[in-house]
XYZ file of C-alpha atoms in Angstrom:
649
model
C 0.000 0.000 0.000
C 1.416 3.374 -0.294
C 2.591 5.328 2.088
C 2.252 9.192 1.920
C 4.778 11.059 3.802
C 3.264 14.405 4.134
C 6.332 15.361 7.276
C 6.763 19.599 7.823
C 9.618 18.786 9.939
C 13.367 17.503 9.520
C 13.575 13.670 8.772
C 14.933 13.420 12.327
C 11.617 14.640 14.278
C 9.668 12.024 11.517
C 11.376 9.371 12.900
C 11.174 10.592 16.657
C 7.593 10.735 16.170
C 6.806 7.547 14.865
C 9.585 5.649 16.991
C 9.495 7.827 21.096
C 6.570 6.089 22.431
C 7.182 2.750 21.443
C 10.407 2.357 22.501
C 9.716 3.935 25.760
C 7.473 1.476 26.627
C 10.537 -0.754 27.504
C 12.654 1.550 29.698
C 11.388 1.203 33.131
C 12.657 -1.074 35.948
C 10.375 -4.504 36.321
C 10.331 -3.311 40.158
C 8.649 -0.223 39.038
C 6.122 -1.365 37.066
C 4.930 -4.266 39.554
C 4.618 -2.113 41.984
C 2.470 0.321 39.963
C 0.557 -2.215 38.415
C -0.422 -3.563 41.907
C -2.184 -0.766 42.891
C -5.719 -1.620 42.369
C -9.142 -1.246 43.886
C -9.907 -2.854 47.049
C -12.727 -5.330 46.328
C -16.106 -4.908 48.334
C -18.649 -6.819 47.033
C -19.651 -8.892 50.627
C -19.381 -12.658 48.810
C -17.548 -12.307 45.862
C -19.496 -12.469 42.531
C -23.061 -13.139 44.146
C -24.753 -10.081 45.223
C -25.751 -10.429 49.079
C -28.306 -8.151 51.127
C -27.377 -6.647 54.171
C -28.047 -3.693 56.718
C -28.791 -0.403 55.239
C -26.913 2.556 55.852
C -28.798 5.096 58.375
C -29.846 6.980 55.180
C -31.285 4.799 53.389
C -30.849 4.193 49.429
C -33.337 6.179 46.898
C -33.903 6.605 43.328
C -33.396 10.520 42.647
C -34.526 12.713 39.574
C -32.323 13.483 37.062
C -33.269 17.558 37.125
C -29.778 18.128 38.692
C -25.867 16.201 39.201
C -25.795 13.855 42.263
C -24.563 15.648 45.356
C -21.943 13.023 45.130
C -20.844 14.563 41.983
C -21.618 17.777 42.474
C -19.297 17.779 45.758
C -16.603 16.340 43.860
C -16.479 18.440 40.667
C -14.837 21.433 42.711
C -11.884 19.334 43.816
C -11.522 17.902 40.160
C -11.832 21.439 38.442
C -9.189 22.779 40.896
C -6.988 20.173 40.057
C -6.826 20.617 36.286
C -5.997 24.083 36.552
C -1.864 23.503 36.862
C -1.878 20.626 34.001
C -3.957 22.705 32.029
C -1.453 25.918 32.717
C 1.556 23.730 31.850
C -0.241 21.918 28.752
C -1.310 25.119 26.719
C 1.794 26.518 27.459
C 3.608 24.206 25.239
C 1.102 24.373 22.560
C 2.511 27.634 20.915
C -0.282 29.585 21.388
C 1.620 33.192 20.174
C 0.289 35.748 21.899
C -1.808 34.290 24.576
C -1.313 34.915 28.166
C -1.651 31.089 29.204
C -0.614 31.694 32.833
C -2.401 35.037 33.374
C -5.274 33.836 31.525
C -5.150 30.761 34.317
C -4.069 32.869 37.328
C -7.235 35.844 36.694
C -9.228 32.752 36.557
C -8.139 30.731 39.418
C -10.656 31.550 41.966
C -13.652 30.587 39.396
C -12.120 27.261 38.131
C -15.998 26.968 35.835
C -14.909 30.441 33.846
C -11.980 28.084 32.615
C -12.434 25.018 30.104
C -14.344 21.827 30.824
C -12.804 19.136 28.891
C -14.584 15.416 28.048
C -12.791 12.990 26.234
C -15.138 9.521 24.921
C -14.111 6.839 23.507
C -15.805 4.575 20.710
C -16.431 0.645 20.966
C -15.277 -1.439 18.596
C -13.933 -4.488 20.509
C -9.880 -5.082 20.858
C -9.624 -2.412 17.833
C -11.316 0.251 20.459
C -9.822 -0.440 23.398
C -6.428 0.042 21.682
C -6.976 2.683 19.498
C -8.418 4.456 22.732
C -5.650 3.200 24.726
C -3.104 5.086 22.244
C -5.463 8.140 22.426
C -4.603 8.648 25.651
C -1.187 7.611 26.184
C -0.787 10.429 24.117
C -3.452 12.787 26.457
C -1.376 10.918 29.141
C 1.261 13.567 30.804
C 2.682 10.288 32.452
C 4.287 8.738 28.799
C 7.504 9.709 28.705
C 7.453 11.837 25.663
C 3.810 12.597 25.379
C 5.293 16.352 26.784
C 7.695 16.709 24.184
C 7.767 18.337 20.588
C 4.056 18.006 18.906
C 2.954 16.509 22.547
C -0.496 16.445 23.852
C 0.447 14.802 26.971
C -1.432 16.667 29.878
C -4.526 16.681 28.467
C -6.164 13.684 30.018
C -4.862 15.273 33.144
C -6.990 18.443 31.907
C -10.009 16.976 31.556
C -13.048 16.223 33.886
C -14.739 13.350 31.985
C -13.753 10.388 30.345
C -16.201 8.083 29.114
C -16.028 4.438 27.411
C -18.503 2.355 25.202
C -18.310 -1.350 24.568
C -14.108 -1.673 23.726
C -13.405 1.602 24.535
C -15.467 0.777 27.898
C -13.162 -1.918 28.404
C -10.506 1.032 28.326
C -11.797 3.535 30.901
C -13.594 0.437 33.033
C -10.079 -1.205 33.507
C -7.901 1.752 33.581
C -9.809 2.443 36.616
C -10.386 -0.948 38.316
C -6.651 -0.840 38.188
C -6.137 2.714 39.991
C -6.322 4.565 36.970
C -3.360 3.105 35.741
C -1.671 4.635 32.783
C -1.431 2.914 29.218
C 2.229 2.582 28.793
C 2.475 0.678 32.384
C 0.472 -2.397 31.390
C 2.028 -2.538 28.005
C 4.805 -2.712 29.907
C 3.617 -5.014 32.400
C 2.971 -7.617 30.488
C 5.641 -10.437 32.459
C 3.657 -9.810 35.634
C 0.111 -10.982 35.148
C -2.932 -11.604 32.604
C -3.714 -7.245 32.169
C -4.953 -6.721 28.752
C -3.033 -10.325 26.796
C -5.616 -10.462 24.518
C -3.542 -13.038 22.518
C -5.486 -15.499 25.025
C -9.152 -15.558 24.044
C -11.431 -15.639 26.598
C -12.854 -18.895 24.959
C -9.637 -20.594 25.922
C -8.688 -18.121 29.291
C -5.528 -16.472 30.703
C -2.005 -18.462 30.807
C -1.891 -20.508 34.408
C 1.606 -18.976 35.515
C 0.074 -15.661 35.277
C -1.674 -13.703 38.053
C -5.328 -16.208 37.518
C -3.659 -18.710 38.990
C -5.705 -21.223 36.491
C -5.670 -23.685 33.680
C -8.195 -23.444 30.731
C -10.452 -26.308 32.998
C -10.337 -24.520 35.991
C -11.163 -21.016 33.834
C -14.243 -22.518 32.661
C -15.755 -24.002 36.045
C -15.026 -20.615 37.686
C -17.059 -19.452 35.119
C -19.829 -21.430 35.492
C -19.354 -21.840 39.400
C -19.865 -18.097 40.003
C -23.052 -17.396 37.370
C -24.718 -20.150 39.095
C -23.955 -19.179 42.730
C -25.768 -15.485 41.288
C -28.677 -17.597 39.859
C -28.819 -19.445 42.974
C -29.026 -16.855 45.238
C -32.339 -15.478 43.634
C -31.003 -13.351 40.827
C -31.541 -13.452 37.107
C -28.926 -14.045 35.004
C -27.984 -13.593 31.338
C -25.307 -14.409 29.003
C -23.730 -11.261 29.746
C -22.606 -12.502 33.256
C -20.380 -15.384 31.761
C -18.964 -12.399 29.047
C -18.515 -10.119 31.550
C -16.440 -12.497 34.470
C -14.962 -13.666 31.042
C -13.825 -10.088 30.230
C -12.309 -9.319 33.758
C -9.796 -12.399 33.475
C -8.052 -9.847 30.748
C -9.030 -6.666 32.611
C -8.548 -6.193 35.995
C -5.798 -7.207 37.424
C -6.306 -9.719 40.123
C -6.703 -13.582 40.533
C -9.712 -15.277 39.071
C -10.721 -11.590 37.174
C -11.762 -10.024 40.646
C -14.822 -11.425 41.370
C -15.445 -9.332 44.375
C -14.529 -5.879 42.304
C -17.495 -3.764 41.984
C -17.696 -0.354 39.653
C -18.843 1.462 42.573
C -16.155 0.912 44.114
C -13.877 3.472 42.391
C -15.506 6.029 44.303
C -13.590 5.133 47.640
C -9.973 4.917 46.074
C -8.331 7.649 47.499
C -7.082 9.414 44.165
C -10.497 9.183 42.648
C -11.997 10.867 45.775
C -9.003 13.453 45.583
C -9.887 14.757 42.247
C -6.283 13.860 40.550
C -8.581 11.951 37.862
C -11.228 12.483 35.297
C -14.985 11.248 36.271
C -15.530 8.026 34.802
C -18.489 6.729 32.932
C -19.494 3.627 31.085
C -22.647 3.776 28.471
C -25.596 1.311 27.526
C -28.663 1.268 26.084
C -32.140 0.455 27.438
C -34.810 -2.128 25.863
C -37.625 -2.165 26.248
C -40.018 -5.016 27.098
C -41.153 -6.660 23.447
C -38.508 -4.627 21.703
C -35.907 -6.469 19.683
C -34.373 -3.834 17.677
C -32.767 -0.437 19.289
C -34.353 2.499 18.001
C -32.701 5.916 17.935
C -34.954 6.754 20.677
C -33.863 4.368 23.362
C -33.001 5.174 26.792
C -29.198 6.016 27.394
C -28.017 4.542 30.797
C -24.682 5.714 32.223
C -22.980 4.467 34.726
C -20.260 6.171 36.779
C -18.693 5.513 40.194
C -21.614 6.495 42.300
C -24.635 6.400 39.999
C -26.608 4.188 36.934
C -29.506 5.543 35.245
C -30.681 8.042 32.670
C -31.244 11.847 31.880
C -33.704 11.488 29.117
C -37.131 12.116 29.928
C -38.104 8.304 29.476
C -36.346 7.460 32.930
C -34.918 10.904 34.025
C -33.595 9.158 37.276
C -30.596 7.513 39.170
C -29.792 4.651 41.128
C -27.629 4.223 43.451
C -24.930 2.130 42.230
C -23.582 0.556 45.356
C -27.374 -1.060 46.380
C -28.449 -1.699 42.962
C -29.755 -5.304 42.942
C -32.197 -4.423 46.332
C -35.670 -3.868 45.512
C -36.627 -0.562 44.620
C -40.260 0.652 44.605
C -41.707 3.794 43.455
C -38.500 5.153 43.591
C -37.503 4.233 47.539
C -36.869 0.644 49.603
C -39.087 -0.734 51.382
C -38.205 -0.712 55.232
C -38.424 -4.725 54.973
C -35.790 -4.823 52.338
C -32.535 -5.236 52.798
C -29.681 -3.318 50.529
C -27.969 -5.303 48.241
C -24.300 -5.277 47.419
C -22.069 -6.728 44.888
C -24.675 -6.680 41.903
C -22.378 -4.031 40.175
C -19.421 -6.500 39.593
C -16.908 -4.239 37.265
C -17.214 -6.782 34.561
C -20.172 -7.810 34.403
C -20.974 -3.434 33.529
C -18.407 -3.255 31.007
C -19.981 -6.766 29.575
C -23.513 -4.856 29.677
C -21.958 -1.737 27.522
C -20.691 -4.135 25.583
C -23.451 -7.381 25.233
C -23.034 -7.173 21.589
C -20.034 -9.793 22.206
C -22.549 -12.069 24.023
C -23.038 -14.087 20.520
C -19.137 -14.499 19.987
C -19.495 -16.120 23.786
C -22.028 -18.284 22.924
C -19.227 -20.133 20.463
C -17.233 -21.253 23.488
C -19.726 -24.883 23.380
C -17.636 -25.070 19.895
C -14.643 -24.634 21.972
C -12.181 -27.907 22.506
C -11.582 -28.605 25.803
C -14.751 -26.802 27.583
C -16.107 -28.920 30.264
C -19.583 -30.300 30.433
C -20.384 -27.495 33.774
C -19.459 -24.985 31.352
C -21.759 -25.989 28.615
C -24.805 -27.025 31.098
C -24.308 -23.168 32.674
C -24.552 -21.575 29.228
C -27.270 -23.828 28.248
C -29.403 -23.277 31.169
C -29.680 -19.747 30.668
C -30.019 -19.557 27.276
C -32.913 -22.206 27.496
C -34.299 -19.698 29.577
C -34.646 -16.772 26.907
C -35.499 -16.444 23.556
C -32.748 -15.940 21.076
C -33.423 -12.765 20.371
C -32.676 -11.532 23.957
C -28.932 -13.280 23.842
C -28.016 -9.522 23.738
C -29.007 -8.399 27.099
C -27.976 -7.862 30.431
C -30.454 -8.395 33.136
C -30.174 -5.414 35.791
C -33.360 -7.325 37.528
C -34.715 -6.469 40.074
C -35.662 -3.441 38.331
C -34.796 -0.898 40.572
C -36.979 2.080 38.536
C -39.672 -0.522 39.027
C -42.702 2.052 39.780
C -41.128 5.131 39.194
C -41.805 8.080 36.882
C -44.833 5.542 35.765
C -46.027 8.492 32.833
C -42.755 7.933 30.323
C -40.855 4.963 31.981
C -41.701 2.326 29.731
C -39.415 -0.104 32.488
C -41.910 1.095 35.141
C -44.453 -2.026 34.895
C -42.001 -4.679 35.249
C -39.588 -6.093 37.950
C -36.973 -6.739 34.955
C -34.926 -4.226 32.945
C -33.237 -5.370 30.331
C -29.845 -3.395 29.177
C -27.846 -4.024 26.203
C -24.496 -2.836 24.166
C -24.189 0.840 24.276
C -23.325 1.004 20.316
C -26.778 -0.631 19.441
C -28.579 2.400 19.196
C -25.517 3.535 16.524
C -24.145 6.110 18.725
C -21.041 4.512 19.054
C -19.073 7.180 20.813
C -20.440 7.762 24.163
C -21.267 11.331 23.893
C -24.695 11.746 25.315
C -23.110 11.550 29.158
C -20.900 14.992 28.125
C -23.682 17.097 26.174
C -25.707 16.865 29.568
C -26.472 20.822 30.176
C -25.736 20.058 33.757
C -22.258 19.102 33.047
C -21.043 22.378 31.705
C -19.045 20.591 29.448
C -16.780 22.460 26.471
C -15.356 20.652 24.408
C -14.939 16.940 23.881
C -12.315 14.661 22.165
C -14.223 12.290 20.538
C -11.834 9.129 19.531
C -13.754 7.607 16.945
C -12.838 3.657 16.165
C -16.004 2.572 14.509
C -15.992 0.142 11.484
C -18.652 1.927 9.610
C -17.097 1.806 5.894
C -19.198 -1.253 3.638
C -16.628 -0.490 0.778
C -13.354 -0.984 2.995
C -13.735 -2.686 6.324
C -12.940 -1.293 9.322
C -12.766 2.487 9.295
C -15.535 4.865 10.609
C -17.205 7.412 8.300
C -19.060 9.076 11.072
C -22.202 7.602 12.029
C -21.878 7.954 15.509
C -21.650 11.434 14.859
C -24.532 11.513 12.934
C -26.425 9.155 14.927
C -26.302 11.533 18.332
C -27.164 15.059 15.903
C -30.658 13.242 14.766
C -31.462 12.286 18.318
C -30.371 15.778 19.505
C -33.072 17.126 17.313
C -36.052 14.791 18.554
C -37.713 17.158 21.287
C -39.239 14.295 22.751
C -35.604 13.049 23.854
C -33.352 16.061 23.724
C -33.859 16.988 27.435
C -32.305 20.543 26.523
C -28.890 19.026 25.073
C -27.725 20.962 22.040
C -25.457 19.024 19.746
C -23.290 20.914 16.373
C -24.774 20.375 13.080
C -23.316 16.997 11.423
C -23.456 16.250 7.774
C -24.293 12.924 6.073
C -21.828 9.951 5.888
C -21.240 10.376 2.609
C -19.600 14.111 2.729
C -17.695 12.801 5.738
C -16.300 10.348 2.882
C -16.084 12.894 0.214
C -14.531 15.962 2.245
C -11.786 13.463 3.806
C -13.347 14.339 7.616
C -12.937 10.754 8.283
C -9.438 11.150 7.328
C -8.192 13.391 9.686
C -9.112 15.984 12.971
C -12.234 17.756 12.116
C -13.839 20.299 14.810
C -17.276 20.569 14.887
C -19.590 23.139 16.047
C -17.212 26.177 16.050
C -19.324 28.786 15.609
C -21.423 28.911 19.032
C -23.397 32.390 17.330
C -25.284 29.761 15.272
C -27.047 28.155 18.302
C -29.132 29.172 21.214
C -27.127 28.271 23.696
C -23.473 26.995 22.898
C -23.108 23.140 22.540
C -19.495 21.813 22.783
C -17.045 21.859 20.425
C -16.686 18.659 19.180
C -13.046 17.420 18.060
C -13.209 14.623 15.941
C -10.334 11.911 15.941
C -11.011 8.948 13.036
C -8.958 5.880 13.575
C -6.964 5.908 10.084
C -3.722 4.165 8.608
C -0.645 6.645 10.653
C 1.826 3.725 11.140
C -0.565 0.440 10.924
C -3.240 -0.573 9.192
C -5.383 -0.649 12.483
C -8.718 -1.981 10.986
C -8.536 -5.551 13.163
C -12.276 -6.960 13.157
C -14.565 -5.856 15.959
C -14.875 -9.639 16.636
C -11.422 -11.086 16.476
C -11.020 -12.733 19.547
C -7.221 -13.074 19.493
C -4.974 -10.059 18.830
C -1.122 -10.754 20.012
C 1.012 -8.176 22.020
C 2.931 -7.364 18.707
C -0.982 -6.219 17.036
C -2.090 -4.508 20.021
C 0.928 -2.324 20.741
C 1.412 -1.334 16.874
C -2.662 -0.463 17.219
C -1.807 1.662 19.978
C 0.964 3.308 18.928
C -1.459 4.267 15.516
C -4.128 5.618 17.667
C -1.469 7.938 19.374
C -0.031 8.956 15.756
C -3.657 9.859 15.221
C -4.395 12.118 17.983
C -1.069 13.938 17.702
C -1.000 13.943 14.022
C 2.258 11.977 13.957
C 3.889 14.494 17.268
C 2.985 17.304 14.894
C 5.278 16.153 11.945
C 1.762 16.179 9.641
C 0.743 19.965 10.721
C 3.422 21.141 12.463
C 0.528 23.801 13.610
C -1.861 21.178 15.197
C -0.880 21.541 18.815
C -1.836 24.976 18.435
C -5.159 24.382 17.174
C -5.664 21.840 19.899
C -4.813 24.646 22.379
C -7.389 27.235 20.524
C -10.102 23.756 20.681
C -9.894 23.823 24.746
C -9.784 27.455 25.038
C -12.935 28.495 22.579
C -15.822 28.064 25.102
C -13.828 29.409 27.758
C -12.618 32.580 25.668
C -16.077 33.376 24.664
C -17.182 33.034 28.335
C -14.879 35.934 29.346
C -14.594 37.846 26.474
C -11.178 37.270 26.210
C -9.355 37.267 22.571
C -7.618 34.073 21.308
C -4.189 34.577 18.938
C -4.549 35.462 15.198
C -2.993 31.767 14.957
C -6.794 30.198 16.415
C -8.041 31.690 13.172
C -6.269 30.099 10.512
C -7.219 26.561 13.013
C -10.622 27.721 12.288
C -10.084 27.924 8.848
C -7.987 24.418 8.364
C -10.114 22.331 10.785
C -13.689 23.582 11.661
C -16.227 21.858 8.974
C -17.647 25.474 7.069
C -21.187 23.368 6.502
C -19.965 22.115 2.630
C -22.113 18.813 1.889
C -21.168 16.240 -0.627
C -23.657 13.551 0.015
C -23.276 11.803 -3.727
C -22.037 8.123 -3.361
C -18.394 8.088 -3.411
C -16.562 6.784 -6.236
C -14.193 4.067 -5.733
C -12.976 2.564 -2.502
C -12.202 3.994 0.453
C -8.547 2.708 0.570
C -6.310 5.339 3.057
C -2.648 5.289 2.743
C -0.286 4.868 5.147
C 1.157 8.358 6.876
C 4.369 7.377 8.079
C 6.382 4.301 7.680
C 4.367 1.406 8.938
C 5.153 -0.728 12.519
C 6.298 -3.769 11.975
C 4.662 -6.981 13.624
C 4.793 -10.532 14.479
C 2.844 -12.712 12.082
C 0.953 -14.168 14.098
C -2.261 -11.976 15.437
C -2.844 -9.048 12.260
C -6.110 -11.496 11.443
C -8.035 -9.085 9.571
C -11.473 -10.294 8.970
C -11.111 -13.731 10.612
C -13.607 -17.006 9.924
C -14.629 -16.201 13.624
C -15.633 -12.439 13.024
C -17.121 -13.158 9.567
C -19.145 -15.803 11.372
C -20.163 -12.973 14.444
C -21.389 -10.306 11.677
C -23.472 -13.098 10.465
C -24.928 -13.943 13.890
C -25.367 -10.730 15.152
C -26.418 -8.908 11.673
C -24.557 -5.895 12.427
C -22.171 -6.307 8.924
C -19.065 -5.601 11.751
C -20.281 -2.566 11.966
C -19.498 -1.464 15.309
């Protein structure tokens, strides 16, 4: 394939840029990284994997209305805003930004930290091509790569920002980043001689390698498996398919024997960093379904979940949960005083299994699987006797705990289940409906696009998701006062090359009532690898992932700046816009000719495009082992088949 070398720079920065952050991935001591891989969540669930009722806390657990934050939240924003003021000081000073005050622009803000920008970052799903496209993303955001600080550098970014939310892969991403004590990208690549943290080269049909941190053979992965869905069942609660893909999923994400069965999501909010502010907030996406419903319709209830909190802003729910006691029995909104409050239903993987259910049909292959004991098989079959096949999809968040509440538009309210499934159903497959809440405040987000949209080339997006969350901004039945930036059609994405490379959208706040964010759009393309791996390969070696990853940070820093040597800067003038126009305060004569290069002006091209879409290398590509770069395997042909999506996600 050709490769187009489009470098502003000497041949010497080229290199650097394509060559510093993978080979700094091998220069720390083995002592250091054990010891800051360790450093993980505390597990609390009471027994394990099976949620148990208990005593309630003195105040007891209620549903609230969405019409405001969670005090939780709201009491926590402060700290984090406070904290992003020095990383943002010392990022946008090194992103030549000529003639801007960065540090008196910071300092006359100081004492008002919500004058100053409010920065979300989301990433796509996409299985293993997500969470490593993301996971390059923000190694690059990440001010802890060595490098990411250097020439062309976004690397304080992540530290910047106040959200950071995951779907499906890139769920996977933020869910385990966090599980682990929000431990940075380049540390597990790095870590990969002291436990199971993110080999995908095992499958979770066939389970981690027995000398790692699991502590267990392929057998002994399986009856866990089984063992721990049944004790759920057992103890009175439903179960789905999703609960074998998510305890599956945490053998490869979190990074503790037998995948942490007693780690719970909720449980991120006692870690003493997260409660400290020196991270971003969180959140993990899925969609709702309602009772009869087998396809997703644009209109669906969004569910979030963060550290403290699951449930929905749109008007259909327009309520929260309490994330530690879902699993007790809600009603009308409270508990009962006879009820006891549940813990443990919010085991980490089984909610980044739920934003990501689509991958409950590639599970449902393990019976096909040499080797997989009869417990295995007579677990899976008893639940999916259980349901009809066109629920394999879901996860079952039952008891219902927005059983009887907001009974006018809660189409849930009737019925003790509520049925949950992949967050990318409804086709927004970047999760930005969390950030364009009005009650977040939030400015501008990096959206980090790895979609496999593209019918005429597989595997690249052509901005769908984008598309997909503008429509459903513009239904007033759902829209809940989010504004969202105009979006063209799929086709002019293809046309005008905005799937090719950053495109800002929603520039001009004079155009809408009230300003949405700026959107900053990163496509997965072809920098250094041809990064298009199936949503549904099931086996990607460390040699695949790491050249992945080290695309997805060539993406987001356009190659360290050796494609537009002027990018950082328009990066800076991104984060600054909302915040400029807030104060009346003048950005540098360079922010316009950003504008000019990288805002979409509202051309459309929607005719069919001509040819295929076949990108080109940017710089020279990563070399990597053989064995891994599957492409479109037999075993993701076989899941676009089963789940009819046409690997579309």
């Amino acid at each position: 394939m050709k490769v187009v070398n489009n470098c502003y720079c000497a041949a010497l920065l080229c290199l650097y840029s394509q060559c510093s952050y993978a080979a700094s991935i091998e220069q720390r001591s083995s002592n250091d990284l054990s010891q800051s891989i360790a450093r993980r969540a505390v597990p609390d669930a009471p027994n394990g994997y099976t949620p148990s009722g208990g005593d309630c806390p003195s105040d007891r657990p209620a549903i609230r209305n969405a019409q405001h934050l969670s005090s939780q939240e709201t009491s926590w924003l402060p700290t984090r805003r406070n904290n992003t003021l020095d990383p943002m000081q010392d990022l946008l000073g090194r992103l030549n930004l000529t003639g801007f005050d960065v540090q008196g622009y910071i300092n006359d803000n100081r004492n008002n930290a919500s004058a100053l920008p409010n920065i979300g970052i989301a990433v796509s799903g996409g299985g293993y091509r997500a969470l490593s496209n993301g996971a390059g993303a923000l190694a690059a955001f990440d001010s802890r790569t060595e490098n990411a600080t250097g020439p062309g550098g976004l690397g304080g970014l992540l530290q910047s920002a106040t959200y950071l939310a995951g779907l499906s892969g890139g769920g996977w991403l933020v869910g385990s980043l966090y599980v682990n004590n929000f431990t940075s990208v380049q540390d597990i690549q790095r870590s990969t001689s002291s436990g199971s943290l993110w080999q995908f080269g095992n499958s979770v049909l066939k389970g981690p390698d027995g000398d790692s941190i699991q502590l267990v053979d392929s057998v002994d992965y399986y009856s866990t498996l089984a063992n721990e869905v049944d004790d759920k069942r057992d103890a009175g609660f439903d179960t789905s398919i999703t609960d074998f893909w998510g305890r599956a999923l945490s053998f490869q994400l979190v990074n503790a024997s037998n995948g942490g069965p007693g780690f719970t999501f909720s449980s991120i909010q006692d870690d003493d960093d997260f409660q400290n502010g020196n991270g971003p907030m969180p959140i993990l996406v899925a969609d709702g379904r309602a009772p009869g419903e087998v396809l997703i319709p644009s209109n669906t209830t969004v569910f979030e979940f963060n550290p403290w909190e699951m449930g929905s802003f749109d008007p259909t729910l327009f309520g929260f949960a309490p994330l530690r006691y879902v699993g007790s029995n809600f009603s009308g909104g409270s508990l009962p005083d006879n009820e006891q409050c549940v813990r443990g239903f919010d085991n980490a993987g089984f909610v980044m299994g739920t934003s990501s259910s689509l991958f409950n049909q590639v599970f449902l292959q393990i019976n096909s699987t040499e080797g997989v004991p009869s417990i295995l098989q007579d677990a899976l079959d008893g639940v999916v006797s259980s349901i009809a096949s066109s629920d394999d999809d879901i996860a079952s968040w039952t008891p219902n705990p927005f059983f009887g509440y907001n009974n006018r538009s809660n189409v849930n309210a009737g019925t003790r289940q509520l049925d949950l499934v992949d967050g990318g159903e409804d086709l927004q497959n970047i999760p930005l409906h969390p950030l364009i809440q009005p009650s977040r405040h939030v400015d501008v987000i990096f959206a980090v696009d790895s979609s496999n949209d593209t019918t005429f080339a597989f595997g690249w997006p052509n901005g769908t998701a984008l598309v997909a969350t503008y429509e459903r901004s513009q239904n007033t039945s759902m829209q809940n006062g989010t504004i969202f930036p105009s979006i063209p059609d799929q086709n002019t994405f293809i046309n005008l090359g905005l799937n090719s490379r950053p495109t800002f959208f929603g520039c001009n706040a004079s155009n809408y009532t009230s300003p949405p964010p700026l959107i900053v759009y990163l496509p997965n393309e072809p920098y250094s690898f041809n990064s298009n791996i199936s949503t549904f390969d099931l086996s990607v070696n460390n040699s695949v992932r790491d050249a992945v990853i080290q695309n997805g940070y060539n993406v987001v820093t356009q190659a360290n700046a050796t494609r537009d040597a002027q990018w950082p800067t328009c990066v800076g003038c991104a984060i600054l816009r909302r915040s400029t126009e807030r104060t009346g305060t003048d950005l540098p004569e360079a922010c316009n000719q950003c504008w000019d290069r990288y805002c979409w002006d509202g051309t459309v091209n929607s005719t069919q495009p001509s040819g295929n879409y076949d990108p080109g290398l940017v710089v020279a590509e990563t070399k990597v082992a053989a064995a891994g770069r599957l492409g479109v395997s037999a075993m993701a042909a076989a899941m676009a088949v089963l789940t009819g999506l046409s690997l579309a996600v």
